[in-house]
Coordinates of C-alpha atoms and ligand atoms in Angstrom, one line a residue:
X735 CA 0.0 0.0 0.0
X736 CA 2.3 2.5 1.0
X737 CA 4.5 1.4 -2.2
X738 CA 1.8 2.6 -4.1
X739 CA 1.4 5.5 -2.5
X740 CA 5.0 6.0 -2.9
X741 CA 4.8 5.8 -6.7
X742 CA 2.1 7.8 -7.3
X743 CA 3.3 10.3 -6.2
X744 CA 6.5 9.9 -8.5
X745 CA 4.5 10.0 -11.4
X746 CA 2.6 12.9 -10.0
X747 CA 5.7 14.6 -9.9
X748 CA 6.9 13.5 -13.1
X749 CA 3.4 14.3 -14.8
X750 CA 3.6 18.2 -13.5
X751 CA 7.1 19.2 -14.4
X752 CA 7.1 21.0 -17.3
X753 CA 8.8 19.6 -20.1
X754 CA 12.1 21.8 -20.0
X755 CA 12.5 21.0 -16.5
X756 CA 12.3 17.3 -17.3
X757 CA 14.9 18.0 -19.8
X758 CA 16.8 19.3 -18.0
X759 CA 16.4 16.6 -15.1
X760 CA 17.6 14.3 -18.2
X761 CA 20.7 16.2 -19.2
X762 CA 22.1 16.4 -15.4
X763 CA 21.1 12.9 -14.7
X764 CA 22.9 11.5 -17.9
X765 CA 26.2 13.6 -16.8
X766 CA 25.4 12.2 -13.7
X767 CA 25.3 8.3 -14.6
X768 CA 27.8 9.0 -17.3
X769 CA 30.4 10.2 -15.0
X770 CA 29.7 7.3 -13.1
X771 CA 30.1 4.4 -15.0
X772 CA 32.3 5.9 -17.5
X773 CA 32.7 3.9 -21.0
X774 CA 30.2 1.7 -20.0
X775 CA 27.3 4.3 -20.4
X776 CA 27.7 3.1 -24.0
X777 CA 24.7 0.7 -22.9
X778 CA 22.4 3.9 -23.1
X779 CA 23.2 5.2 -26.1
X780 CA 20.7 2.9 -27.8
X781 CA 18.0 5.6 -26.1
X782 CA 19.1 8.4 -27.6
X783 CA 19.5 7.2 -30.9
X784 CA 15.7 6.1 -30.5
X785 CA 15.0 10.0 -30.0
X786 CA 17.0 11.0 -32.8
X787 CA 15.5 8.8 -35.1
X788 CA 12.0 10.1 -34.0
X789 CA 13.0 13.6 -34.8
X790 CA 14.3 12.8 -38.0
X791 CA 10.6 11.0 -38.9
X792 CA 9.1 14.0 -38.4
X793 CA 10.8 17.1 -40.7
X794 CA 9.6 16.0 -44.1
X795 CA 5.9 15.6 -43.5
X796 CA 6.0 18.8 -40.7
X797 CA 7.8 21.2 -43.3
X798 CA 5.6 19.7 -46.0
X799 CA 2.0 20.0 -44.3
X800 CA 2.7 23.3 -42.5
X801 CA 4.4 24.9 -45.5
X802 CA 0.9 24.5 -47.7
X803 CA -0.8 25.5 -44.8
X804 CA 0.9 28.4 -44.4
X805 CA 0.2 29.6 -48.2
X806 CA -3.1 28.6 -48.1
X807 CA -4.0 30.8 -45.4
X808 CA -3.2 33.4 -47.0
X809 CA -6.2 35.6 -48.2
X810 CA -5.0 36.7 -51.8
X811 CA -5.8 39.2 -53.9
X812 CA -3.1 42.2 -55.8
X813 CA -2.6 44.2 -52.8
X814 CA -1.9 40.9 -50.6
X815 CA 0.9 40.3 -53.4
X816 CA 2.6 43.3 -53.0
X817 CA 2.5 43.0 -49.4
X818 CA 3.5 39.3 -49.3
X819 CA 6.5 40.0 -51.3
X820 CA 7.6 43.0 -49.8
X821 CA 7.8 40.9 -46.6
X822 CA 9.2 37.8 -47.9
X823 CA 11.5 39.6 -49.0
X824 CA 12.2 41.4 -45.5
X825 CA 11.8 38.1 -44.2
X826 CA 14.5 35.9 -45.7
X827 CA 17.0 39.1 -45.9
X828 CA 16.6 39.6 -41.8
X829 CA 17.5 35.7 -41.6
X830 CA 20.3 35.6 -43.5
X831 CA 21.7 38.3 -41.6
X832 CA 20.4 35.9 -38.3
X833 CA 22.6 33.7 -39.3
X834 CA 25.6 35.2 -41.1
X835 CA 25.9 36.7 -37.1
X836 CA 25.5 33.0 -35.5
X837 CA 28.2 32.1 -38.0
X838 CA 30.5 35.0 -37.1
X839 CA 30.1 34.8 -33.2
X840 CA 30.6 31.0 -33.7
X841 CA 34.0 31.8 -34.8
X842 CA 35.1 34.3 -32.8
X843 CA 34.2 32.9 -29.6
X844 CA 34.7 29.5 -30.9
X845 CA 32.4 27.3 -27.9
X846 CA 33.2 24.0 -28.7
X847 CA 37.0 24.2 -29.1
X848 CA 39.0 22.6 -26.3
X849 CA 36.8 19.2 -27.1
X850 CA 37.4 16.8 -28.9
X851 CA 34.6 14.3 -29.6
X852 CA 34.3 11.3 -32.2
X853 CA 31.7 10.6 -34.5
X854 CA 30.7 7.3 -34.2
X855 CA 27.5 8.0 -36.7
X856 CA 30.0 8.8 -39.7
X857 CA 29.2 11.9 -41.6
X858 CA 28.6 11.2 -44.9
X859 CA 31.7 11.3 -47.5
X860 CA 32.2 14.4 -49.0
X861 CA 30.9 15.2 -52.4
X862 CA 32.1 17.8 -55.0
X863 CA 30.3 20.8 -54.7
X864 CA 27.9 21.5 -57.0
X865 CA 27.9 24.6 -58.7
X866 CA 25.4 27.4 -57.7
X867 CA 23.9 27.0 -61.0
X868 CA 23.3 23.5 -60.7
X869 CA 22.2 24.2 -57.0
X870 CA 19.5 26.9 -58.5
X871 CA 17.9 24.1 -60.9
X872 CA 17.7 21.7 -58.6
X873 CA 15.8 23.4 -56.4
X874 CA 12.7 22.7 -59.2
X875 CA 11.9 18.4 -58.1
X876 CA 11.5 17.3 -61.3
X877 CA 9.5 14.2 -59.7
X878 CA 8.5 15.3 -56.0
X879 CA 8.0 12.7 -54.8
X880 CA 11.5 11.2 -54.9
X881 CA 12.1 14.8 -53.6
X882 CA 9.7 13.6 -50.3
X883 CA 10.9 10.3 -50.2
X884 CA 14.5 11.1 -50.5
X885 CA 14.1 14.0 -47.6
X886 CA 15.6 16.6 -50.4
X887 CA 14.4 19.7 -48.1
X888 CA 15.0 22.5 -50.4
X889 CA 13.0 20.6 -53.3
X890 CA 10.1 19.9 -51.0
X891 CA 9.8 23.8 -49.9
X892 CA 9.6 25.0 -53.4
X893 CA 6.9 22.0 -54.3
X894 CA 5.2 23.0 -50.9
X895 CA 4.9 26.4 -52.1
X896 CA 3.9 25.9 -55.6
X897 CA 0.9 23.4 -54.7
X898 CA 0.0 26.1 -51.8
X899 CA -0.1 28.8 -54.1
X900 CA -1.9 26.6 -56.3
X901 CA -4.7 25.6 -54.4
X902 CA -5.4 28.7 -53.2
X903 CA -6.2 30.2 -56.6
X904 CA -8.2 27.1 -57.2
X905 CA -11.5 28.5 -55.2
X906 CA -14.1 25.9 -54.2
X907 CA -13.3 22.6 -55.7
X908 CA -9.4 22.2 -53.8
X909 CA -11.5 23.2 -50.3
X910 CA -11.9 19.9 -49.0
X911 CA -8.0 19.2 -50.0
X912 CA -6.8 22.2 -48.0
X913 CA -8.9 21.6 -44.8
X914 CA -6.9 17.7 -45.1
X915 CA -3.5 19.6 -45.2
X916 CA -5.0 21.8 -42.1
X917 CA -5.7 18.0 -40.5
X918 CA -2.4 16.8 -41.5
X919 CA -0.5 20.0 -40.5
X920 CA -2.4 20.1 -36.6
X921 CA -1.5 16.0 -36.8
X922 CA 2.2 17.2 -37.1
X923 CA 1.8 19.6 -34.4
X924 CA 0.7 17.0 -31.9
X925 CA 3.0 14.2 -33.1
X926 CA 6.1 16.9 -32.6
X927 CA 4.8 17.2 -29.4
X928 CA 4.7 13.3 -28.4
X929 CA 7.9 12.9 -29.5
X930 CA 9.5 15.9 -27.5
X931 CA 8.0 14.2 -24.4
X932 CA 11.3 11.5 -25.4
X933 CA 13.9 14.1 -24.8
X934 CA 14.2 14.1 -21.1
X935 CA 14.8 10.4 -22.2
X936 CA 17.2 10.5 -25.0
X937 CA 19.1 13.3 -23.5
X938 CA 19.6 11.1 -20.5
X939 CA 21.1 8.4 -22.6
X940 CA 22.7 10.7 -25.3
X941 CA 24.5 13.1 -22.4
X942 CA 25.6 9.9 -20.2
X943 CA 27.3 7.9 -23.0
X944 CA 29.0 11.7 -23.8
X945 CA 29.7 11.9 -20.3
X946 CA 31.1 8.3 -20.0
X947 CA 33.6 9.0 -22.9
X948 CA 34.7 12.4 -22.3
X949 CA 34.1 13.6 -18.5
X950 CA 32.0 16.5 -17.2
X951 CA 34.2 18.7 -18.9
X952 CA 31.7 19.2 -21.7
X953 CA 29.4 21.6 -19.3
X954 CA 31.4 24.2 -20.0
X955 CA 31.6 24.6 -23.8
X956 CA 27.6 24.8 -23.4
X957 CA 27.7 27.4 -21.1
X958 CA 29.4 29.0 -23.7
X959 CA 27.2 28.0 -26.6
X960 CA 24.4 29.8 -24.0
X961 CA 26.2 33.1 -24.0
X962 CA 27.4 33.2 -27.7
X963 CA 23.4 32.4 -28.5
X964 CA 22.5 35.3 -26.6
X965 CA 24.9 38.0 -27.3
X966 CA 24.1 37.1 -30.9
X967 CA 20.5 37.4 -30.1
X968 CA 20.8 41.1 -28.3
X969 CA 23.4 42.2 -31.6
X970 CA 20.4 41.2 -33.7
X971 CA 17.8 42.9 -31.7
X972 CA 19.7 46.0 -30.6
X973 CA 21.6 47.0 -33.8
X974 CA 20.5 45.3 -36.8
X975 CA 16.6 45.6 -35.8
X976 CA 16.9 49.3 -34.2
X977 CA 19.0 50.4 -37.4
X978 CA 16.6 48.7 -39.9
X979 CA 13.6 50.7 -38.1
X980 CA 16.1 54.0 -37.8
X981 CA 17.3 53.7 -41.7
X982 CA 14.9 52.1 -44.2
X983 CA 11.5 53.2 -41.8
X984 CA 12.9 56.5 -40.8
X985 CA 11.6 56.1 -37.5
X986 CA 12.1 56.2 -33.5
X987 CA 14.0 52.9 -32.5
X988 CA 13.1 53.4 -29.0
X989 CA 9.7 53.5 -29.7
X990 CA 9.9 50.5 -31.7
X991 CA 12.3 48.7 -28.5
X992 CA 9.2 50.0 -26.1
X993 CA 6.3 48.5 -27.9
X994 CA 7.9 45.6 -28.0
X995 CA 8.0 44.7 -24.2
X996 CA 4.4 42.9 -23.7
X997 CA 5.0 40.1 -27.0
X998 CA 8.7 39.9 -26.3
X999 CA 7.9 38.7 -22.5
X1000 CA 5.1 36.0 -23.6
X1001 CA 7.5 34.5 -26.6
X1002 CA 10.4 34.3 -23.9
X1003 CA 8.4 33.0 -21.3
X1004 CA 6.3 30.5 -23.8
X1005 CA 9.1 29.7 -26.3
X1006 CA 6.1 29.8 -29.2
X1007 CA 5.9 32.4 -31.7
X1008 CA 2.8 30.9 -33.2
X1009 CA 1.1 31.1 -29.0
X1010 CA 2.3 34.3 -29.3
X1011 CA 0.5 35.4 -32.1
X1012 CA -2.2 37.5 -30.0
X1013 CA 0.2 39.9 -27.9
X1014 CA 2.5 40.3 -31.2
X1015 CA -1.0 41.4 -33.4
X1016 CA -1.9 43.9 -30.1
X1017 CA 1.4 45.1 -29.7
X1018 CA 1.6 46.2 -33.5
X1019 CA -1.8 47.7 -33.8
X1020 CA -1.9 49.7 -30.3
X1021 CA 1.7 50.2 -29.3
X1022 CA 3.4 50.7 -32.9
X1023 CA 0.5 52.2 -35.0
X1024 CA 0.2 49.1 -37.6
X1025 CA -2.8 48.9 -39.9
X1026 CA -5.1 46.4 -38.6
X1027 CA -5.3 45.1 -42.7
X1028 CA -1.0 44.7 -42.2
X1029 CA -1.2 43.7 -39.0
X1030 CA -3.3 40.3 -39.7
X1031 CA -1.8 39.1 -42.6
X1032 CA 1.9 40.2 -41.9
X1033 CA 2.3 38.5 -38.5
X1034 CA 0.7 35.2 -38.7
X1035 CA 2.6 35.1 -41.9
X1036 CA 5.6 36.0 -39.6
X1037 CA 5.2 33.6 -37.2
X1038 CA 5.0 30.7 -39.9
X1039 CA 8.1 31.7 -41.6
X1040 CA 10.0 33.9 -40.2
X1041 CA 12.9 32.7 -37.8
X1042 CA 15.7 34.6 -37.2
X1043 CA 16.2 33.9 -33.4
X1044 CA 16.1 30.2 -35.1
X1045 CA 18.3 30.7 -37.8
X1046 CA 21.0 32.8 -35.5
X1047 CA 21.0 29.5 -32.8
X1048 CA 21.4 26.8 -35.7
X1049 CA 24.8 29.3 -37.3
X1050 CA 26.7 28.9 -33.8
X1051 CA 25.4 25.6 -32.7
X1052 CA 26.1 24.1 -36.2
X1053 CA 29.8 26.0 -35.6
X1054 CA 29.7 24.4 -32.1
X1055 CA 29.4 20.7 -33.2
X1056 CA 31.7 20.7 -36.0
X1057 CA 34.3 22.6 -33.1
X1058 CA 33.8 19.6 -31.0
X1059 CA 34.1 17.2 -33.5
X1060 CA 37.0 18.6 -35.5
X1061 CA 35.8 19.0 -38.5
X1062 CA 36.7 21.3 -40.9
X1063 CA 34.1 23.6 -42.9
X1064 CA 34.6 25.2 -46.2
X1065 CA 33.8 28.3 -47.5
X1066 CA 30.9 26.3 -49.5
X1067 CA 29.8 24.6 -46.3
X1068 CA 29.3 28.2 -44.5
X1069 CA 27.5 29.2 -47.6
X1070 CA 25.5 26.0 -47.5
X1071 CA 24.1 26.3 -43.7
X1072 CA 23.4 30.0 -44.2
X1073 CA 21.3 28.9 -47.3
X1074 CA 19.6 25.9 -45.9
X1075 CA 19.2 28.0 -42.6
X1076 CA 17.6 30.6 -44.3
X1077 CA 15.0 28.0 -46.4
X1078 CA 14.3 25.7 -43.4
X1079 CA 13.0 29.0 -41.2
X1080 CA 10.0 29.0 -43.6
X1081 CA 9.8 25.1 -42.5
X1082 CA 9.9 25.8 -38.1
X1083 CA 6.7 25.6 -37.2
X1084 CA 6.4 28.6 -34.4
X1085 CA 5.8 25.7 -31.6
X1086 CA 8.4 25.5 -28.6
X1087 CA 11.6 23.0 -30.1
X1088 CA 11.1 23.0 -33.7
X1089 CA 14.3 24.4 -33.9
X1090 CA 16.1 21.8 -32.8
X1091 CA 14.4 19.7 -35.5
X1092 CA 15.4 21.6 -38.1
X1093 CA 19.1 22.0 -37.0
X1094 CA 19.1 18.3 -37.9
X1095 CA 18.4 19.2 -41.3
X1096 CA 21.3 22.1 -41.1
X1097 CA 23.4 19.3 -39.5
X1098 CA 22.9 16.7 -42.5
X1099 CA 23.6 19.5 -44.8
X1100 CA 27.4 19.8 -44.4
X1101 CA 27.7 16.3 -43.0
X1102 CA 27.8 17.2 -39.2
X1103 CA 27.2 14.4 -37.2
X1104 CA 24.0 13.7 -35.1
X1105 CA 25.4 13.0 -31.9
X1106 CA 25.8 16.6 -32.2
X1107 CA 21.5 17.4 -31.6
X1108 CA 22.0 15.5 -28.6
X1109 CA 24.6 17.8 -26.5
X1110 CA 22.7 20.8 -27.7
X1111 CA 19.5 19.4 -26.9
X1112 CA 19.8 19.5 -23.2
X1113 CA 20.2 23.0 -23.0
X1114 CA 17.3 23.8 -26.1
X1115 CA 14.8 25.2 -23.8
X1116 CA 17.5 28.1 -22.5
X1117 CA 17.9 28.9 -26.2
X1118 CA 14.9 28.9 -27.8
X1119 CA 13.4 31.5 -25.0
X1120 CA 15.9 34.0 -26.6
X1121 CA 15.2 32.5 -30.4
X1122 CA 11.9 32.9 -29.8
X1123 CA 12.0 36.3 -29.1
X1124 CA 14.1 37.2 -31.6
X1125 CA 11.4 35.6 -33.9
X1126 CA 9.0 37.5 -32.7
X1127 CA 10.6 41.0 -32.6
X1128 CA 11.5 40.1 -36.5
X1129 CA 8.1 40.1 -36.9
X1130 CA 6.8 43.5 -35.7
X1131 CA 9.9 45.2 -37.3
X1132 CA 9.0 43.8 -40.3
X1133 CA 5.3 44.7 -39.7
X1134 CA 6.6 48.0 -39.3
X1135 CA 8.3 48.6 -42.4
X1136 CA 5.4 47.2 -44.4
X1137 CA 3.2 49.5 -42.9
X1138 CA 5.4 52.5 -43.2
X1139 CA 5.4 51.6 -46.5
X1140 CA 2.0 51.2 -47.6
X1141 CA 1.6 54.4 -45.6
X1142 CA -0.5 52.3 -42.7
X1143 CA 1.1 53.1 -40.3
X1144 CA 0.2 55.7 -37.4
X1145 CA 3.0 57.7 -36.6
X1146 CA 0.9 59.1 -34.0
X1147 CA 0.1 55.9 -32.3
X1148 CA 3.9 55.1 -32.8
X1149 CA 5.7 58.1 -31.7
X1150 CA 2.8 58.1 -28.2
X1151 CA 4.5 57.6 -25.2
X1152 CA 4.1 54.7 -22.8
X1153 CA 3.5 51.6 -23.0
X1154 CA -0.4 50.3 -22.7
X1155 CA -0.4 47.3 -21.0
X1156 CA -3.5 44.6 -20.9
X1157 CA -4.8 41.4 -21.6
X1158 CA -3.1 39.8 -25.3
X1159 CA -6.4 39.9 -27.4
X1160 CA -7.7 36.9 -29.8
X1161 CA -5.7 36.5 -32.9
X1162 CA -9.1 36.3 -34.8
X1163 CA -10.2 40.0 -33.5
Ligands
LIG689 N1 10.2 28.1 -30.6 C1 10.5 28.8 -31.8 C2 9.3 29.7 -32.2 O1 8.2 29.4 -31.9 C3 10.9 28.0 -33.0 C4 12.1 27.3 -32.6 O2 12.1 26.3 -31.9 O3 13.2 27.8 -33.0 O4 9.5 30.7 -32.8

């Protein structure tokens, strides 16, 4: 009886941690074992392979599904063109900066130096490098599904895309088809979110085996994969953003950095751009004087593709892992993660980890290997609160811009001092 008792309570306690903390519980525990029984933890490693493998089941159909989703939502008409491409545009540039800073800061403070791990998952053998011509038309899957089967990413974006942009124009008859991808895309969602409930699991037995073989002397090159992630993130924020707001928009950064407090708070604190969604579309219309018309179809379209916070972590954690495992990148692999950085943000879902699945895809890229996802993995949660609000913060600048642009926006609304708090309003208002 009082067994019982004894174990319900565990699994009450296990039940109600939140998932970061059980994480986190996983990561120390697995340094924990690993230091313990040394080489032996090898036993575990089977566990964290498991995880690994259930992340990499997920990014073709999740890109796929929430890609078409994402098109098809959008309401279109000429105006909703111009807008669309203005922020694309706006969009993809920020992230490529994102990144091009993960990738500097990843040198210059160089975290994972100072280890020396091996790859027992060997990276694949390098190929010639194709030319960017050849990388251009092979973006276009001349059969997509080989492009699905074979898990080409950048092939399966542009076919997402194309068949999103296509249904939409189709009216009535491809309805039924795009509530299925809506199914299909929600399915994704929830299947993510069963397989992150593995973590705490797989970075027990992924950390203890790295433990085992190398010591607790790996806890240190994360601390400074933490700090790197976050200096890059304030750079991003404080002098790219401000000067993109001060330069192209002509306007008050400050104001921009005020208005910006209530969404920032909810995306660090809930590590979801997409949950965010309702303080980011209030912030923009009350705080920073955005057109309601901008407003709705800028952000949402924001928080499905744009990821800088995302793509800034996967430069200096991809830097990190090829640090710790000694290899060697080229000029073309830098130019390689920057592109496929920049591609697979349209592909993060807005939903707490999906970064970490997609900096498998940035891993695969340039031949990193896996084991890689694991280390970084323990510390995610820490790191995606900053991506996250980088994310979001992307996406009121760029609402901001647009606006200025299509002369929506309210200068007088902007330029209004104070910040009005209150309760994040529905995303449907
Ligand atoms: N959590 C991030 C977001 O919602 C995505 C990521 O994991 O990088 O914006």
């Amino acid at each position: 009886m009082q067994h019982s008792m004894i174990d319900d309570s565990q699994s009450g306690f296990w039940r109600n941690l939140a998932l970061w903390k059980k994480i986190l519980l996983g990561m120390v525990l697995g340094v924990i074992v690993g230091v313990i029984m040394g080489p032996d933890a090898e036993v575990l490693k089977p566990i964290g392979t498991l995880f690994i493998n259930a992340i990499k089941m997920l990014i073709v159909p999740l890109i796929f599904f929430s890609l078409i989703v994402g098109v098809t939502s959008m309401k279109d008409s000429r105006k909703m063109g111009r807008i669309g491409l203005k922020s694309l545009v706006l969009y993809l540039g920020t992230t490529a900066v994102a990144i091009s800073i993960g990738l500097g800061l990843g040198t210059l403070f160089s975290p994972g130096d100072g280890i020396s791990m091996v790859a027992v998952e060997a990276a694949p053998v390098a190929k010639e490098a194709p030319t960017l011509i050849d990388t251009l038309l092979n973006l276009i899957p001349k059969n997509p599904v080989a492009a699905l089967a074979s898990g080409n990413i950048l092939q399966i974006i542009v076919f997402a895309l194309c068949l999103g942009i296509a249904l939409s124009r189709c009216g009535d008859p491809a309805k039924p088809v795009i509530q299925v991808f809506e199914g299909l895309a929600e399915g994704m969602y929830k299947l993510t979110e069963f397989v992150m409930k593995l973590a705490p699991f797989g970075v027990f037995g992924l950390m203890a085996w790295v433990a085992g073989k190398y010591g607790a002397d790996i806890l240190l090159p994360l601390i400074k994969v933490i700090a790197v992630v976050y200096i890059g993130c304030l750079i991003h924020v404080l002098v790219f953003y401000t000067g993109m707001i001060s330069f192209l928009g002509s306007l008050n950064p400050i104001r921009y950095l005020k208005g910006l407090v209530n969404p920032a708070s909810v995306a660090f604190t809930t590590t979801s751009s997409s949950g965010t969604l309702p303080a980011t579309i209030k912030a923009s219309r009350e705080e920073l004087g955005v057109s309601k018309g901008i407003s709705s179809f800028v952000l949402p379209l924001g928080a499905t593709i744009n990821m800088d916070g995302t793509a800034l972590y996967q430069g200096v954690c991809a830097l990190f892992i090829a640090q710790a495992f000694g290899v060697d990148l080229s000029f073309m692999d830098y130019l390689a993660i920057i592109m496929t950085s920049t591609l697979a943000s349209i592909g993060t879902a807005g939903v707490p980890g999906a970064g970490l699945i997609m900096l498998s895809l940035v891993l695969s890229t340039v031949g990193l290997p896996m084991e890689g996802l694991a280390i970084v993995a323990g510390i995610d949660r820490i790191l995606d609160m900053a991506r996250t609000t980088v994310n979001v913060c992307g996406d009121l600048m760029v609402s901001v811009l647009v606006a200025k642009s299509e002369n929506e926006l309210d200068e007088t609304v902007y330029n209004r001092e104070g910040v009005r708090g209150g309760v994040p309003m529905s995303a449907a208002e």
